[in-house]
XYZ file of C-alpha atoms in Angstrom:
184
model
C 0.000 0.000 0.000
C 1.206 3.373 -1.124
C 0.184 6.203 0.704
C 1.031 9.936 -1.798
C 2.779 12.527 0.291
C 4.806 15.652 -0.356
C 7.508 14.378 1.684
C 8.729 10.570 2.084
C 8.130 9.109 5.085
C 11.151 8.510 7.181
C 9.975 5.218 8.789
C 7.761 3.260 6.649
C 7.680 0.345 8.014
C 7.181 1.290 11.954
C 3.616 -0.137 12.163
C 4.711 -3.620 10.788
C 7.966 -3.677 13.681
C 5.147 -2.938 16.272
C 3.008 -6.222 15.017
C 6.142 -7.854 15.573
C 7.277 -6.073 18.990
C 3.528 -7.140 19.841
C 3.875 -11.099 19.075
C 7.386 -11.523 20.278
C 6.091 -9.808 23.490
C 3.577 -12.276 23.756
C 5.690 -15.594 22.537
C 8.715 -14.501 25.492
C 5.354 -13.743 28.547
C 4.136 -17.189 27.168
C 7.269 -19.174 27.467
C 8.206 -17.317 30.665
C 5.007 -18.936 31.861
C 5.174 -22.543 30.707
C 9.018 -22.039 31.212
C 9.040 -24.211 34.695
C 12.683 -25.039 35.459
C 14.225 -23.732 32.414
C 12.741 -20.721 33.198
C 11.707 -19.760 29.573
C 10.251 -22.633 27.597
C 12.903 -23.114 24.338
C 10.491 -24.558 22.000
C 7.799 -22.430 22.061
C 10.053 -19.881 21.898
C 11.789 -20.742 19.103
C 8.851 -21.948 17.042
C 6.715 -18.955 17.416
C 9.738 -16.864 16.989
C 10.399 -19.028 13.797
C 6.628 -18.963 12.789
C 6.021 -15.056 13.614
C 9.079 -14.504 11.998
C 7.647 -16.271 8.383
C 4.536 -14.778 8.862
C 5.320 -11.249 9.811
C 8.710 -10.215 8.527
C 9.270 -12.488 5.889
C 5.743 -13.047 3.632
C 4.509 -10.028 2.357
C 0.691 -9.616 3.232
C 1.311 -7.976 6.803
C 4.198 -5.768 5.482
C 1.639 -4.647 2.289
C -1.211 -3.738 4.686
C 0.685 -1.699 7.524
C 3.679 -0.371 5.710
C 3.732 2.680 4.029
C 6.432 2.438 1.612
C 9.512 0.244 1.654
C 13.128 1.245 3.389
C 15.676 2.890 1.963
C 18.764 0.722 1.198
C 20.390 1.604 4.065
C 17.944 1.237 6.854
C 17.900 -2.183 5.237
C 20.870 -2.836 5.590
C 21.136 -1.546 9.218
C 18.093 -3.946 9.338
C 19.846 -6.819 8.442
C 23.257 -5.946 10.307
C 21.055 -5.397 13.603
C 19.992 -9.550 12.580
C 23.337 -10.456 12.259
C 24.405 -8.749 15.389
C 21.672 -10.604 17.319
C 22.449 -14.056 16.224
C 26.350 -13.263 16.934
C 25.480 -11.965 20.377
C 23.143 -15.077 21.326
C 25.245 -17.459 20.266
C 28.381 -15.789 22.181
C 25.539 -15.846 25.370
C 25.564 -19.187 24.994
C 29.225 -20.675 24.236
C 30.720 -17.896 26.802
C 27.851 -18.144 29.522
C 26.600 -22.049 28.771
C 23.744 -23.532 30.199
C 24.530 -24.103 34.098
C 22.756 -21.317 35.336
C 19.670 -20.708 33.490
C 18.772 -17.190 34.948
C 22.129 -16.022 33.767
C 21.616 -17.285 30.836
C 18.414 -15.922 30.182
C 19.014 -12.110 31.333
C 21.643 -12.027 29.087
C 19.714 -13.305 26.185
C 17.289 -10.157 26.885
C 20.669 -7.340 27.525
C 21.961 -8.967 23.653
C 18.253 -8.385 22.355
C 18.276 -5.221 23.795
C 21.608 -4.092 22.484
C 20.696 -5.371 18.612
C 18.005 -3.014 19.092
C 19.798 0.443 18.656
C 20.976 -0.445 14.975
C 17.099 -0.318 14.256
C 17.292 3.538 15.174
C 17.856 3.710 11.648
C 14.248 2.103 10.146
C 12.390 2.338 13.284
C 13.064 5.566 14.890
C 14.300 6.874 18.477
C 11.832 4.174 20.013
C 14.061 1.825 19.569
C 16.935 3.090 21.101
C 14.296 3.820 24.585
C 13.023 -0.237 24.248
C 16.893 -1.113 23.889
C 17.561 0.688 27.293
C 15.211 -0.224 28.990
C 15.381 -4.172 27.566
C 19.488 -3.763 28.831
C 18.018 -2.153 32.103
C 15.696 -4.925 32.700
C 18.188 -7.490 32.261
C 21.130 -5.980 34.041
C 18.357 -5.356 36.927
C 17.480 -9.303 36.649
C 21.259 -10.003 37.090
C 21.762 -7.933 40.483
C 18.398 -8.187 41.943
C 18.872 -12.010 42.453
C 16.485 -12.539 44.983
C 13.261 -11.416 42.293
C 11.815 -13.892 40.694
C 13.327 -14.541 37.215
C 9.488 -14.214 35.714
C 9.123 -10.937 36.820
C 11.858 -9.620 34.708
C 10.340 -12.078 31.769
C 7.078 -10.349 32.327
C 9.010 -6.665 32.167
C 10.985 -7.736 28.852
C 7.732 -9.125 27.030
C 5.439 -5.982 28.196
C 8.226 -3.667 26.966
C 8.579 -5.009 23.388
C 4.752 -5.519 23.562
C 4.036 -1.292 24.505
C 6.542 -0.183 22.070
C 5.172 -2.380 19.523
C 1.758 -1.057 20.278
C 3.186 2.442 20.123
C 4.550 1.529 16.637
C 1.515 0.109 15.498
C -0.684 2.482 16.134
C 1.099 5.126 14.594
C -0.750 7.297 11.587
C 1.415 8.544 8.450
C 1.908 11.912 9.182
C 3.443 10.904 12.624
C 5.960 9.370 10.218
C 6.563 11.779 7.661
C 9.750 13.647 7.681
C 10.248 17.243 7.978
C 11.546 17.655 4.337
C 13.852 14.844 3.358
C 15.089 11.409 4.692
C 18.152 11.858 6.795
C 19.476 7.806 6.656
């Protein structure tokens, strides 16, 4: 869907990244929950990261309904940088941290989410870079608070990504549009 405007719109794809921020905030507060001793619950995790991943980010329809224009080039490539920077970061979580303690494990899972986050600045605006303090917060809060439950800090993590995904979503076009030109 594209929307005709005198000036382009600086981040046209915000409202499909809040769908997104929206499910993933619901997969982690649903694996948090069925999570028992391994604290989050790996397989639903990774399937309905996997699956919301197909069906949001990857097939078109959601992107063609929300969007409002594609990204430039380079907030693409920031986009897919950010990706790469995630998967480096979580895999580093687990070969440098490993598996013994599972709380550990799991706060720093949400600091390396949270840091992957500030590359989106780029396509998704200054949001971003407010969820990926706060996500580093929450998780470096997790780490020293040890005597809080490990779900509450679950719960935080999901509702953040969940409220700046709603943010994002419902966002209208001229909240979007740039002042005269794109500055990425």
């Amino acid at each position: 869907m594209t929307i005709k405007s005198d000036y382009p719109i600086k981040y046209p794809t915000q409202r499909t990244s809040g769908v997104w921020l929206l499910y993933i905030g619901m997969i982690i507060i649903a694996a948090a929950f069925a999570g028992g001793p391994l604290l989050v619950h790996p397989i639903l995790l990774g399937f309905g990261y996997a699956i919301g991943f197909m069906l949001i980010l990857v097939l078109p329809f959601v992107n063609q309904k929300l969007a409002y224009g594609k990204n430039s080039k380079f907030q693409d490539q920031l986009d897919n940088w950010a990706i790469f920077l995630n998967v480096a970061l979580c895999t580093a979580c687990g070969l440098v941290i490993g598996f013994s303690d599972l709380r550990v494990f799991w706060l720093s899972l949400f600091i390396a989410v949270g840091i992957h986050f500030v590359l989106f600045y780029f396509s998704q605006g200054s949001w971003m870079v407010v969820l990926a303090i706060l996500t580093i917060g929450n998780g470096a809060l997790g780490l020293l608070l040890v005597d809080v439950p490990f779900l509450v800090f679950a719960l935080i993590d999901g509702g953040l990504k969940m409220g700046v995904g709603l943010k994002f979503l419902l966002q209208k076009q001229s909240a979007l549009e740039s002042a005269k030109h794109i500055s990425v």
